[in-house]
Amino acid sequence: MRKSGANFEERLLHLDTDEFFDEIGDLSPTGRVPVLWHGERCIWDSLAIAEYANEVFADGRMLPADAALRGKARALCAEMHAGFNALRNAMPMNLRARDRQAPMTPELEHDIGRAFSIWQSCREAHAGAGPWLLGEFSLVDVMYAPLVLRLPTYNVALPELAQQWLQTLLDDPAMSEWLEAAALETEIVEADEAG
C-alpha cells in the first residue's frame, strides 16, 4: 500500500486472540487477513489487494507497461500466491527470530530452489533496467518479499543476485518502516516459532 502511494490507515489485530476472533468477522468475509476497505468496497486476499492498489492508487505503475512482461509478472505473482507451501510451512515468517533451523525435506529443497531460480533469472534478464526483480519495482517484489525475508531467519544462504535484490528491499524506505514496526511488536505467535 505504501508503494502504491495510497493514503491509508492500518489496523493491527493480534492473531489467535479473543480480539481477533471478536472483530475479524466484521472486517473480512473470509475471517482472514489481510483485508482492505476502500470506502464501502471490501477487498480481501493479498493478491487481490495488490492488484487493486496497483489499479486504483498507483495508476498501473506497479506492473510493467509491456504486455508480455506484465503477463510474466502476473504469472510470477500467482505462483508465489498459490505455491511454496513446503517453504511457508517449514519456515514461518518471523522477522525477529534468528538462527532458526528447519529440517531440509525434498519438498522444501524444491521450493527454495524454485525461488532461487526465479530470482536469478529475473535479475539476469532485467539487471539493466534497475535493481528490482523486473528492473523497476513491481508487484513481483511485493509478493516475493516475505519469502526472501524469511530465509535469513533459517540460515539459508542466498545466491549473490538474490542477496543484491534483498539488499534493495532492505534499503527501500517503505520496507525499512515496515521492518522497524515489526521489530517493535511483542506478540508471540506460537505457530511462527518453528526451528
GROMACS .gro file of C-alpha atoms in nm:
model
  195
    1MET     CA    1   0.000   0.000   0.000
    2ARG     CA    2   0.283   0.241   0.080
    3LYS     CA    3   0.447   0.178  -0.256
    4SER     CA    4   0.115   0.247  -0.431
    5GLY     CA    5   0.104   0.600  -0.290
    6ALA     CA    6  -0.231   0.543  -0.118
    7ASN     CA    7  -0.325   0.726   0.198
    8PHE     CA    8  -0.448   0.459   0.436
    9GLU     CA    9  -0.489   0.369   0.797
   10GLU     CA   10  -0.354   0.037   0.914
   11ARG     CA   11  -0.534  -0.161   1.181
   12LEU     CA   12  -0.346  -0.433   1.362
   13LEU     CA   13  -0.533  -0.728   1.507
   14HIS     CA   14  -0.326  -0.973   1.707
   15LEU     CA   15  -0.371  -1.319   1.556
   16ASP     CA   16  -0.533  -1.600   1.751
   17THR     CA   17  -0.660  -1.371   2.027
   18ASP     CA   18  -1.010  -1.301   2.156
   19GLU     CA   19  -0.985  -0.952   1.999
   20PHE     CA   20  -0.907  -1.106   1.660
   21PHE     CA   21  -1.195  -1.351   1.669
   22ASP     CA   22  -1.436  -1.088   1.805
   23GLU     CA   23  -1.358  -0.835   1.530
   24ILE     CA   24  -1.243  -1.017   1.217
   25GLY     CA   25  -1.593  -1.129   1.117
   26ASP     CA   26  -1.700  -0.765   1.078
   27LEU     CA   27  -1.394  -0.683   0.869
   28SER     CA   28  -1.333  -0.982   0.643
   29PRO     CA   29  -1.583  -1.213   0.472
   30THR     CA   30  -1.330  -1.496   0.496
   31GLY     CA   31  -1.236  -1.435   0.859
   32ARG     CA   32  -0.875  -1.394   0.746
   33VAL     CA   33  -0.625  -1.114   0.690
   34PRO     CA   34  -0.520  -0.914   0.506
   35VAL     CA   35  -0.832  -0.724   0.409
   36LEU     CA   36  -0.864  -0.378   0.256
   37TRP     CA   37  -1.160  -0.146   0.296
   38HIS     CA   38  -1.179   0.139   0.048
   39GLY     CA   39  -1.495   0.329   0.120
   40GLU     CA   40  -1.770   0.070   0.103
   41ARG     CA   41  -1.557  -0.172  -0.102
   42CYS     CA   42  -1.408  -0.473   0.072
   43ILE     CA   43  -1.109  -0.637  -0.097
   44TRP     CA   44  -0.966  -0.947   0.067
   45ASP     CA   45  -0.669  -1.167  -0.022
   46SER     CA   46  -0.315  -1.033  -0.064
   47LEU     CA   47  -0.300  -1.078  -0.442
   48ALA     CA   48  -0.638  -0.909  -0.497
   49ILE     CA   49  -0.535  -0.623  -0.267
   50ALA     CA   50  -0.207  -0.579  -0.457
   51GLU     CA   51  -0.385  -0.570  -0.793
   52TYR     CA   52  -0.647  -0.329  -0.660
   53ALA     CA   53  -0.385  -0.096  -0.510
   54ASN     CA   54  -0.197  -0.101  -0.840
   55GLU     CA   55  -0.505  -0.010  -1.044
   56VAL     CA   56  -0.675   0.237  -0.809
   57PHE     CA   57  -0.388   0.412  -0.631
   58ALA     CA   58  -0.080   0.360  -0.850
   59ASP     CA   59  -0.237   0.407  -1.196
   60GLY     CA   60  -0.091   0.074  -1.305
   61ARG     CA   61   0.270   0.172  -1.227
   62MET     CA   62   0.331  -0.138  -1.015
   63LEU     CA   63   0.310  -0.370  -1.315
   64PRO     CA   64   0.519  -0.343  -1.632
   65ALA     CA   65   0.375  -0.142  -1.921
   66ASP     CA   66   0.484  -0.408  -2.172
   67ALA     CA   67   0.204  -0.666  -2.208
   68ALA     CA   68   0.436  -0.967  -2.228
   69LEU     CA   69   0.633  -0.863  -1.921
   70ARG     CA   70   0.311  -0.775  -1.739
   71GLY     CA   71   0.184  -1.127  -1.811
   72LYS     CA   72   0.507  -1.272  -1.675
   73ALA     CA   73   0.475  -1.052  -1.365
   74ARG     CA   74   0.121  -1.172  -1.302
   75ALA     CA   75   0.226  -1.536  -1.350
   76LEU     CA   76   0.510  -1.492  -1.101
   77CYS     CA   77   0.277  -1.325  -0.851
   78ALA     CA   78   0.019  -1.601  -0.888
   79GLU     CA   79   0.287  -1.870  -0.846
   80MET     CA   80   0.403  -1.711  -0.523
   81HIS     CA   81   0.047  -1.664  -0.401
   82ALA     CA   82  -0.055  -2.024  -0.464
   83GLY     CA   83   0.274  -2.206  -0.415
   84PHE     CA   84   0.578  -2.253  -0.195
   85ASN     CA   85   0.370  -2.439   0.064
   86ALA     CA   86   0.658  -2.652   0.195
   87LEU     CA   87   0.866  -2.339   0.249
   88ARG     CA   88   0.580  -2.150   0.416
   89ASN     CA   89   0.505  -2.440   0.650
   90ALA     CA   90   0.863  -2.528   0.744
   91MET     CA   91   0.987  -2.170   0.768
   92PRO     CA   92   0.712  -1.942   0.902
   93MET     CA   93   0.757  -1.566   0.870
   94ASN     CA   94   0.921  -1.436   1.187
   95LEU     CA   95   1.124  -1.121   1.130
   96ARG     CA   96   1.251  -1.101   1.488
   97ALA     CA   97   1.385  -1.457   1.501
   98ARG     CA   98   1.739  -1.554   1.410
   99ASP     CA   99   1.939  -1.876   1.384
  100ARG     CA  100   1.637  -2.099   1.339
  101GLN     CA  101   1.671  -2.438   1.177
  102ALA     CA  102   1.425  -2.626   0.959
  103PRO     CA  103   1.476  -2.989   0.856
  104MET     CA  104   1.551  -2.997   0.485
  105THR     CA  105   1.300  -3.214   0.303
  106PRO     CA  106   1.285  -3.275  -0.072
  107GLU     CA  107   0.975  -3.052  -0.091
  108LEU     CA  108   1.144  -2.768   0.099
  109GLU     CA  109   1.457  -2.801  -0.111
  110HIS     CA  110   1.242  -2.784  -0.425
  111ASP     CA  111   1.065  -2.466  -0.309
  112ILE     CA  112   1.394  -2.295  -0.217
  113GLY     CA  113   1.546  -2.398  -0.549
  114ARG     CA  114   1.245  -2.268  -0.741
  115ALA     CA  115   1.259  -1.934  -0.559
  116PHE     CA  116   1.632  -1.902  -0.630
  117SER     CA  117   1.570  -1.986  -0.997
  118ILE     CA  118   1.301  -1.718  -1.027
  119TRP     CA  119   1.510  -1.451  -0.858
  120GLN     CA  120   1.823  -1.539  -1.055
  121SER     CA  121   1.651  -1.543  -1.393
  122CYS     CA  122   1.462  -1.220  -1.323
  123ARG     CA  123   1.772  -1.034  -1.210
  124GLU     CA  124   1.978  -1.163  -1.504
  125ALA     CA  125   1.711  -1.069  -1.758
  126HIS     CA  126   1.632  -0.725  -1.614
  127ALA     CA  127   1.953  -0.605  -1.448
  128GLY     CA  128   1.994  -0.320  -1.695
  129ALA     CA  129   1.651  -0.177  -1.609
  130GLY     CA  130   1.708  -0.136  -1.235
  131PRO     CA  131   1.773  -0.326  -0.909
  132TRP     CA  132   1.430  -0.487  -0.859
  133LEU     CA  133   1.331  -0.834  -0.982
  134LEU     CA  134   1.192  -0.700  -1.311
  135GLY     CA  135   1.426  -0.399  -1.317
  136GLU     CA  136   1.173  -0.144  -1.190
  137PHE     CA  137   0.975  -0.200  -0.872
  138SER     CA  138   0.665  -0.415  -0.929
  139LEU     CA  139   0.410  -0.633  -0.758
  140VAL     CA  140   0.652  -0.922  -0.810
  141ASP     CA  141   0.878  -0.761  -0.548
  142VAL     CA  142   0.577  -0.719  -0.318
  143MET     CA  143   0.476  -1.083  -0.345
  144TYR     CA  144   0.824  -1.235  -0.306
  145ALA     CA  145   0.946  -1.003  -0.028
  146PRO     CA  146   0.802  -1.220   0.254
  147LEU     CA  147   0.974  -1.523   0.107
  148VAL     CA  148   1.322  -1.372   0.075
  149LEU     CA  149   1.294  -1.201   0.414
  150ARG     CA  150   1.230  -1.528   0.594
  151LEU     CA  151   1.527  -1.721   0.452
  152PRO     CA  152   1.796  -1.547   0.662
  153THR     CA  153   1.592  -1.636   0.973
  154TYR     CA  154   1.661  -2.002   0.891
  155ASN     CA  155   2.023  -1.951   0.787
  156VAL     CA  156   1.956  -2.016   0.419
  157ALA     CA  157   2.238  -1.859   0.220
  158LEU     CA  158   2.117  -1.659  -0.077
  159PRO     CA  159   2.284  -1.661  -0.419
  160GLU     CA  160   2.457  -1.333  -0.500
  161LEU     CA  161   2.185  -1.188  -0.723
  162ALA     CA  162   1.916  -1.276  -0.467
  163GLN     CA  163   2.127  -1.116  -0.194
  164GLN     CA  164   2.157  -0.800  -0.404
  165TRP     CA  165   1.779  -0.792  -0.450
  166LEU     CA  166   1.727  -0.848  -0.077
  167GLN     CA  167   1.954  -0.551  -0.009
  168THR     CA  168   1.746  -0.340  -0.248
  169LEU     CA  169   1.439  -0.436  -0.045
  170LEU     CA  170   1.612  -0.356   0.284
  171ASP     CA  171   1.725  -0.016   0.154
  172ASP     CA  172   1.374   0.083   0.045
  173PRO     CA  173   1.216   0.339   0.284
  174ALA     CA  174   0.874   0.169   0.286
  175MET     CA  175   1.036  -0.166   0.367
  176SER     CA  176   1.256  -0.010   0.635
  177GLU     CA  177   0.948   0.138   0.800
  178TRP     CA  178   0.769  -0.197   0.790
  179LEU     CA  179   1.070  -0.383   0.938
  180GLU     CA  180   1.112  -0.123   1.214
  181ALA     CA  181   0.746  -0.162   1.308
  182ALA     CA  182   0.784  -0.541   1.312
  183ALA     CA  183   1.085  -0.516   1.543
  184LEU     CA  184   0.872  -0.325   1.797
  185GLU     CA  185   0.599  -0.587   1.812
  186THR     CA  186   0.600  -0.800   2.127
  187GLU     CA  187   0.332  -1.051   2.029
  188ILE     CA  188   0.435  -1.415   2.007
  189VAL     CA  189   0.250  -1.633   1.757
  190GLU     CA  190   0.335  -1.987   1.861
  191ALA     CA  191   0.287  -2.124   1.508
  192ASP     CA  192   0.563  -1.891   1.388
  193GLU     CA  193   0.819  -2.010   1.644
  194ALA     CA  194   0.938  -2.305   1.435
  195GLY     CA  195   1.301  -2.409   1.428
   0.00000   0.00000   0.00000
